[in-house]
Amino acid sequence: MKPAPVTPVVATDTIPHMPVWVTSVRGQTPEDVAFLSGAALAHLHLVVHADAVPQPLFRDRLALGAAEACVVFTGRPERAAALRDAVHLMRPGDLPGPAGETLVSWQRAVARPVSVGMLARALPGMDATQIAGWLDAQEGGPVTRAAMVLQAVLADAPRAETAALILADAALARALGWTHMVPLLAAGLKRADLGKGDADLEMACHRAVTASVSHAARIAGDLARRAAHLQAVAPKLRAKAAGAAVQMFLTRDAVAPAGLPLPDRAARRLCDRLVSLGAVRELTGRDTFRLYGV
């Protein structure tokens, strides 16, 4: 007997919508700019605590955007697709290359709760004591602390843009009481902003937060709908370890069939089945060396 059709669960109504005035109004005074970023962060606070949002996947997807921005800051040509390839198509013993290492750092930074030890593992070139010093020395509101950390790290290590932005986002998360960091600043800042200091840098960070939260909220809503659909069609899957595979898709931006807990042919069949069900997408557009994601 054929299984009964499963109606995808749409979680749109469980995700709060960003108030239009937060992004439609451009603050001119420092007070207005700070107020808008605060309103944006208050909205994101609801999003990062929404059960309907697959939070690990949400953070991993934002990590890709942050890594791409950092690669642009360094003048390298790689973009999101190349970063995915560099990390997800590695074979045992391979190295991801400089651009791929940027993505790996962001992925490690968002995967576990914020702590000095976690940040030291994500940034192997940074000393844990130095990281603690940067994070603990700052005062003020969340965005102010993030801007101060960004400025302090770049003052000590001018070419460490990735580390500075990761630590700034970590400071922001800690100030907001979030367990995990959410990449925001890298995608919202411009290269020229990194050369600013004090009040100018703080204003740039406020504006970056407002813009990035708007983008992040849209991603969260899209992922909530897609994750609900994936979970709804999961009972249709017959492959062994399909449940474990589904969980991988719910936590990772991209998955290669070879990385699934299935034999190679079974993994490729499962991916094709999920694509046919509209539960995941093929991300590369290639016939070989494919990657899949929610």
JSON list of N, CA, C and O in Angstrom, two decimals, residues 212-245:
[
{"chain": "A", "resi": 212, "resn": "SER", "atom": "N", "xyz": [22.46, 43.63, 7.91]},
{"chain": "A", "resi": 212, "resn": "SER", "atom": "CA", "xyz": [22.68, 42.19, 7.97]},
{"chain": "A", "resi": 212, "resn": "SER", "atom": "C", "xyz": [21.53, 41.46, 8.65]},
{"chain": "A", "resi": 212, "resn": "SER", "atom": "O", "xyz": [21.18, 40.34, 8.27]},
{"chain": "A", "resi": 213, "resn": "VAL", "atom": "N", "xyz": [20.93, 42.07, 9.68]},
{"chain": "A", "resi": 213, "resn": "VAL", "atom": "CA", "xyz": [19.81, 41.42, 10.34]},
{"chain": "A", "resi": 213, "resn": "VAL", "atom": "C", "xyz": [18.64, 41.26, 9.38]},
{"chain": "A", "resi": 213, "resn": "VAL", "atom": "O", "xyz": [17.96, 40.23, 9.36]},
{"chain": "A", "resi": 214, "resn": "SER", "atom": "N", "xyz": [18.40, 42.26, 8.56]},
{"chain": "A", "resi": 214, "resn": "SER", "atom": "CA", "xyz": [17.32, 42.16, 7.58]},
{"chain": "A", "resi": 214, "resn": "SER", "atom": "C", "xyz": [17.54, 40.98, 6.64]},
{"chain": "A", "resi": 214, "resn": "SER", "atom": "O", "xyz": [16.63, 40.18, 6.37]},
{"chain": "A", "resi": 215, "resn": "HIS", "atom": "N", "xyz": [18.78, 40.84, 6.16]},
{"chain": "A", "resi": 215, "resn": "HIS", "atom": "CA", "xyz": [19.12, 39.72, 5.28]},
{"chain": "A", "resi": 215, "resn": "HIS", "atom": "C", "xyz": [19.03, 38.39, 6.02]},
{"chain": "A", "resi": 215, "resn": "HIS", "atom": "O", "xyz": [18.47, 37.41, 5.51]},
{"chain": "A", "resi": 216, "resn": "ALA", "atom": "N", "xyz": [19.54, 38.36, 7.24]},
{"chain": "A", "resi": 216, "resn": "ALA", "atom": "CA", "xyz": [19.53, 37.12, 8.03]},
{"chain": "A", "resi": 216, "resn": "ALA", "atom": "C", "xyz": [18.11, 36.68, 8.34]},
{"chain": "A", "resi": 216, "resn": "ALA", "atom": "O", "xyz": [17.81, 35.48, 8.34]},
{"chain": "A", "resi": 217, "resn": "ALA", "atom": "N", "xyz": [17.23, 37.63, 8.62]},
{"chain": "A", "resi": 217, "resn": "ALA", "atom": "CA", "xyz": [15.85, 37.27, 8.93]},
{"chain": "A", "resi": 217, "resn": "ALA", "atom": "C", "xyz": [15.16, 36.63, 7.73]},
{"chain": "A", "resi": 217, "resn": "ALA", "atom": "O", "xyz": [14.37, 35.69, 7.88]},
{"chain": "A", "resi": 218, "resn": "ARG", "atom": "N", "xyz": [15.46, 37.12, 6.53]},
{"chain": "A", "resi": 218, "resn": "ARG", "atom": "CA", "xyz": [14.88, 36.51, 5.33]},
{"chain": "A", "resi": 218, "resn": "ARG", "atom": "C", "xyz": [15.40, 35.08, 5.15]},
{"chain": "A", "resi": 218, "resn": "ARG", "atom": "O", "xyz": [14.65, 34.17, 4.79]},
{"chain": "A", "resi": 219, "resn": "ILE", "atom": "N", "xyz": [16.69, 34.89, 5.40]},
{"chain": "A", "resi": 219, "resn": "ILE", "atom": "CA", "xyz": [17.26, 33.55, 5.31]},
{"chain": "A", "resi": 219, "resn": "ILE", "atom": "C", "xyz": [16.62, 32.62, 6.33]},
{"chain": "A", "resi": 219, "resn": "ILE", "atom": "O", "xyz": [16.27, 31.47, 6.03]},
{"chain": "A", "resi": 220, "resn": "ALA", "atom": "N", "xyz": [16.41, 33.11, 7.54]},
{"chain": "A", "resi": 220, "resn": "ALA", "atom": "CA", "xyz": [15.81, 32.29, 8.60]},
{"chain": "A", "resi": 220, "resn": "ALA", "atom": "C", "xyz": [14.41, 31.84, 8.20]},
{"chain": "A", "resi": 220, "resn": "ALA", "atom": "O", "xyz": [14.04, 30.67, 8.40]},
{"chain": "A", "resi": 221, "resn": "GLY", "atom": "N", "xyz": [13.61, 32.76, 7.67]},
{"chain": "A", "resi": 221, "resn": "GLY", "atom": "CA", "xyz": [12.26, 32.39, 7.26]},
{"chain": "A", "resi": 221, "resn": "GLY", "atom": "C", "xyz": [12.27, 31.36, 6.15]},
{"chain": "A", "resi": 221, "resn": "GLY", "atom": "O", "xyz": [11.48, 30.40, 6.16]},
{"chain": "A", "resi": 222, "resn": "ASP", "atom": "N", "xyz": [13.16, 31.54, 5.17]},
{"chain": "A", "resi": 222, "resn": "ASP", "atom": "CA", "xyz": [13.26, 30.58, 4.07]},
{"chain": "A", "resi": 222, "resn": "ASP", "atom": "C", "xyz": [13.70, 29.21, 4.57]},
{"chain": "A", "resi": 222, "resn": "ASP", "atom": "O", "xyz": [13.13, 28.18, 4.19]},
{"chain": "A", "resi": 223, "resn": "LEU", "atom": "N", "xyz": [14.69, 29.18, 5.45]},
{"chain": "A", "resi": 223, "resn": "LEU", "atom": "CA", "xyz": [15.18, 27.90, 5.98]},
{"chain": "A", "resi": 223, "resn": "LEU", "atom": "C", "xyz": [14.12, 27.22, 6.85]},
{"chain": "A", "resi": 223, "resn": "LEU", "atom": "O", "xyz": [14.02, 25.98, 6.86]},
{"chain": "A", "resi": 224, "resn": "ALA", "atom": "N", "xyz": [13.33, 28.00, 7.57]},
{"chain": "A", "resi": 224, "resn": "ALA", "atom": "CA", "xyz": [12.27, 27.41, 8.39]},
{"chain": "A", "resi": 224, "resn": "ALA", "atom": "C", "xyz": [11.27, 26.68, 7.51]},
{"chain": "A", "resi": 224, "resn": "ALA", "atom": "O", "xyz": [10.85, 25.55, 7.82]},
{"chain": "A", "resi": 225, "resn": "ARG", "atom": "N", "xyz": [10.87, 27.29, 6.40]},
{"chain": "A", "resi": 225, "resn": "ARG", "atom": "CA", "xyz": [9.93, 26.64, 5.48]},
{"chain": "A", "resi": 225, "resn": "ARG", "atom": "C", "xyz": [10.54, 25.40, 4.85]},
{"chain": "A", "resi": 225, "resn": "ARG", "atom": "O", "xyz": [9.90, 24.34, 4.77]},
{"chain": "A", "resi": 226, "resn": "ARG", "atom": "N", "xyz": [11.79, 25.52, 4.41]},
{"chain": "A", "resi": 226, "resn": "ARG", "atom": "CA", "xyz": [12.43, 24.39, 3.74]},
{"chain": "A", "resi": 226, "resn": "ARG", "atom": "C", "xyz": [12.69, 23.23, 4.72]},
{"chain": "A", "resi": 226, "resn": "ARG", "atom": "O", "xyz": [12.53, 22.06, 4.37]},
{"chain": "A", "resi": 227, "resn": "ALA", "atom": "N", "xyz": [13.09, 23.58, 5.94]},
{"chain": "A", "resi": 227, "resn": "ALA", "atom": "CA", "xyz": [13.34, 22.54, 6.94]},
{"chain": "A", "resi": 227, "resn": "ALA", "atom": "C", "xyz": [12.05, 21.81, 7.31]},
{"chain": "A", "resi": 227, "resn": "ALA", "atom": "O", "xyz": [12.04, 20.58, 7.50]},
{"chain": "A", "resi": 228, "resn": "ALA", "atom": "N", "xyz": [10.95, 22.56, 7.43]},
{"chain": "A", "resi": 228, "resn": "ALA", "atom": "CA", "xyz": [9.67, 21.93, 7.73]},
{"chain": "A", "resi": 228, "resn": "ALA", "atom": "C", "xyz": [9.27, 20.95, 6.63]},
{"chain": "A", "resi": 228, "resn": "ALA", "atom": "O", "xyz": [8.76, 19.85, 6.90]},
{"chain": "A", "resi": 229, "resn": "HIS", "atom": "N", "xyz": [9.52, 21.33, 5.39]},
{"chain": "A", "resi": 229, "resn": "HIS", "atom": "CA", "xyz": [9.18, 20.44, 4.27]},
{"chain": "A", "resi": 229, "resn": "HIS", "atom": "C", "xyz": [10.07, 19.20, 4.28]},
{"chain": "A", "resi": 229, "resn": "HIS", "atom": "O", "xyz": [9.58, 18.07, 4.06]},
{"chain": "A", "resi": 230, "resn": "LEU", "atom": "N", "xyz": [11.36, 19.38, 4.54]},
{"chain": "A", "resi": 230, "resn": "LEU", "atom": "CA", "xyz": [12.27, 18.23, 4.61]},
{"chain": "A", "resi": 230, "resn": "LEU", "atom": "C", "xyz": [11.83, 17.26, 5.70]},
{"chain": "A", "resi": 230, "resn": "LEU", "atom": "O", "xyz": [11.81, 16.04, 5.50]},
{"chain": "A", "resi": 231, "resn": "GLN", "atom": "N", "xyz": [11.48, 17.77, 6.85]},
{"chain": "A", "resi": 231, "resn": "GLN", "atom": "CA", "xyz": [11.04, 16.90, 7.95]},
{"chain": "A", "resi": 231, "resn": "GLN", "atom": "C", "xyz": [9.72, 16.21, 7.62]},
{"chain": "A", "resi": 231, "resn": "GLN", "atom": "O", "xyz": [9.49, 15.07, 8.03]},
{"chain": "A", "resi": 232, "resn": "ALA", "atom": "N", "xyz": [8.87, 16.90, 6.85]},
{"chain": "A", "resi": 232, "resn": "ALA", "atom": "CA", "xyz": [7.59, 16.30, 6.49]},
{"chain": "A", "resi": 232, "resn": "ALA", "atom": "C", "xyz": [7.74, 15.14, 5.51]},
{"chain": "A", "resi": 232, "resn": "ALA", "atom": "O", "xyz": [6.98, 14.17, 5.57]},
{"chain": "A", "resi": 233, "resn": "VAL", "atom": "N", "xyz": [8.72, 15.24, 4.59]},
{"chain": "A", "resi": 233, "resn": "VAL", "atom": "CA", "xyz": [8.89, 14.17, 3.61]},
{"chain": "A", "resi": 233, "resn": "VAL", "atom": "C", "xyz": [9.83, 13.08, 4.09]},
{"chain": "A", "resi": 233, "resn": "VAL", "atom": "O", "xyz": [9.94, 12.03, 3.45]},
{"chain": "A", "resi": 234, "resn": "ALA", "atom": "N", "xyz": [10.51, 13.30, 5.21]},
{"chain": "A", "resi": 234, "resn": "ALA", "atom": "CA", "xyz": [11.48, 12.32, 5.71]},
{"chain": "A", "resi": 234, "resn": "ALA", "atom": "C", "xyz": [10.88, 10.92, 5.87]},
{"chain": "A", "resi": 234, "resn": "ALA", "atom": "O", "xyz": [11.57, 9.93, 5.58]},
{"chain": "A", "resi": 235, "resn": "PRO", "atom": "N", "xyz": [9.61, 10.77, 6.34]},
{"chain": "A", "resi": 235, "resn": "PRO", "atom": "CA", "xyz": [9.06, 9.41, 6.46]},
{"chain": "A", "resi": 235, "resn": "PRO", "atom": "C", "xyz": [8.95, 8.65, 5.14]},
{"chain": "A", "resi": 235, "resn": "PRO", "atom": "O", "xyz": [8.83, 7.43, 5.15]},
{"chain": "A", "resi": 236, "resn": "LYS", "atom": "N", "xyz": [9.01, 9.35, 4.03]},
{"chain": "A", "resi": 236, "resn": "LYS", "atom": "CA", "xyz": [8.94, 8.67, 2.73]},
{"chain": "A", "resi": 236, "resn": "LYS", "atom": "C", "xyz": [10.25, 7.99, 2.35]},
{"chain": "A", "resi": 236, "resn": "LYS", "atom": "O", "xyz": [10.29, 7.18, 1.43]},
{"chain": "A", "resi": 237, "resn": "LEU", "atom": "N", "xyz": [11.33, 8.34, 3.02]},
{"chain": "A", "resi": 237, "resn": "LEU", "atom": "CA", "xyz": [12.65, 7.83, 2.66]},
{"chain": "A", "resi": 237, "resn": "LEU", "atom": "C", "xyz": [12.82, 6.41, 3.16]},
{"chain": "A", "resi": 237, "resn": "LEU", "atom": "O", "xyz": [12.55, 6.12, 4.32]},
{"chain": "A", "resi": 238, "resn": "ARG", "atom": "N", "xyz": [13.30, 5.54, 2.31]},
{"chain": "A", "resi": 238, "resn": "ARG", "atom": "CA", "xyz": [13.43, 4.14, 2.65]},
{"chain": "A", "resi": 238, "resn": "ARG", "atom": "C", "xyz": [14.87, 3.73, 2.97]},
{"chain": "A", "resi": 238, "resn": "ARG", "atom": "O", "xyz": [15.11, 2.68, 3.54]},
{"chain": "A", "resi": 239, "resn": "ALA", "atom": "N", "xyz": [15.82, 4.57, 2.59]},
{"chain": "A", "resi": 239, "resn": "ALA", "atom": "CA", "xyz": [17.23, 4.19, 2.76]},
{"chain": "A", "resi": 239, "resn": "ALA", "atom": "C", "xyz": [17.59, 4.08, 4.24]},
{"chain": "A", "resi": 239, "resn": "ALA", "atom": "O", "xyz": [17.11, 4.84, 5.07]},
{"chain": "A", "resi": 240, "resn": "LYS", "atom": "N", "xyz": [18.44, 3.11, 4.55]},
{"chain": "A", "resi": 240, "resn": "LYS", "atom": "CA", "xyz": [18.97, 3.02, 5.90]},
{"chain": "A", "resi": 240, "resn": "LYS", "atom": "C", "xyz": [19.81, 4.27, 6.18]},
{"chain": "A", "resi": 240, "resn": "LYS", "atom": "O", "xyz": [20.47, 4.81, 5.30]},
{"chain": "A", "resi": 241, "resn": "ALA", "atom": "N", "xyz": [19.77, 4.70, 7.40]},
{"chain": "A", "resi": 241, "resn": "ALA", "atom": "CA", "xyz": [20.51, 5.90, 7.83]},
{"chain": "A", "resi": 241, "resn": "ALA", "atom": "C", "xyz": [19.95, 7.17, 7.20]},
{"chain": "A", "resi": 241, "resn": "ALA", "atom": "O", "xyz": [20.60, 8.22, 7.24]},
{"chain": "A", "resi": 242, "resn": "ALA", "atom": "N", "xyz": [18.73, 7.09, 6.62]},
{"chain": "A", "resi": 242, "resn": "ALA", "atom": "CA", "xyz": [18.14, 8.30, 6.03]},
{"chain": "A", "resi": 242, "resn": "ALA", "atom": "C", "xyz": [17.91, 9.36, 7.09]},
{"chain": "A", "resi": 242, "resn": "ALA", "atom": "O", "xyz": [18.06, 10.55, 6.84]},
{"chain": "A", "resi": 243, "resn": "GLY", "atom": "N", "xyz": [17.53, 8.91, 8.29]},
{"chain": "A", "resi": 243, "resn": "GLY", "atom": "CA", "xyz": [17.31, 9.88, 9.37]},
{"chain": "A", "resi": 243, "resn": "GLY", "atom": "C", "xyz": [18.55, 10.65, 9.71]},
{"chain": "A", "resi": 243, "resn": "GLY", "atom": "O", "xyz": [18.51, 11.87, 9.91]},
{"chain": "A", "resi": 244, "resn": "ALA", "atom": "N", "xyz": [19.69, 9.96, 9.78]},
{"chain": "A", "resi": 244, "resn": "ALA", "atom": "CA", "xyz": [20.95, 10.64, 10.06]},
{"chain": "A", "resi": 244, "resn": "ALA", "atom": "C", "xyz": [21.33, 11.59, 8.93]},
{"chain": "A", "resi": 244, "resn": "ALA", "atom": "O", "xyz": [21.86, 12.68, 9.16]},
{"chain": "A", "resi": 245, "resn": "ALA", "atom": "N", "xyz": [21.02, 11.20, 7.70]},
{"chain": "A", "resi": 245, "resn": "ALA", "atom": "CA", "xyz": [21.31, 12.06, 6.55]},
{"chain": "A", "resi": 245, "resn": "ALA", "atom": "C", "xyz": [20.47, 13.33, 6.62]},
{"chain": "A", "resi": 245, "resn": "ALA", "atom": "O", "xyz": [20.96, 14.43, 6.35]}
]
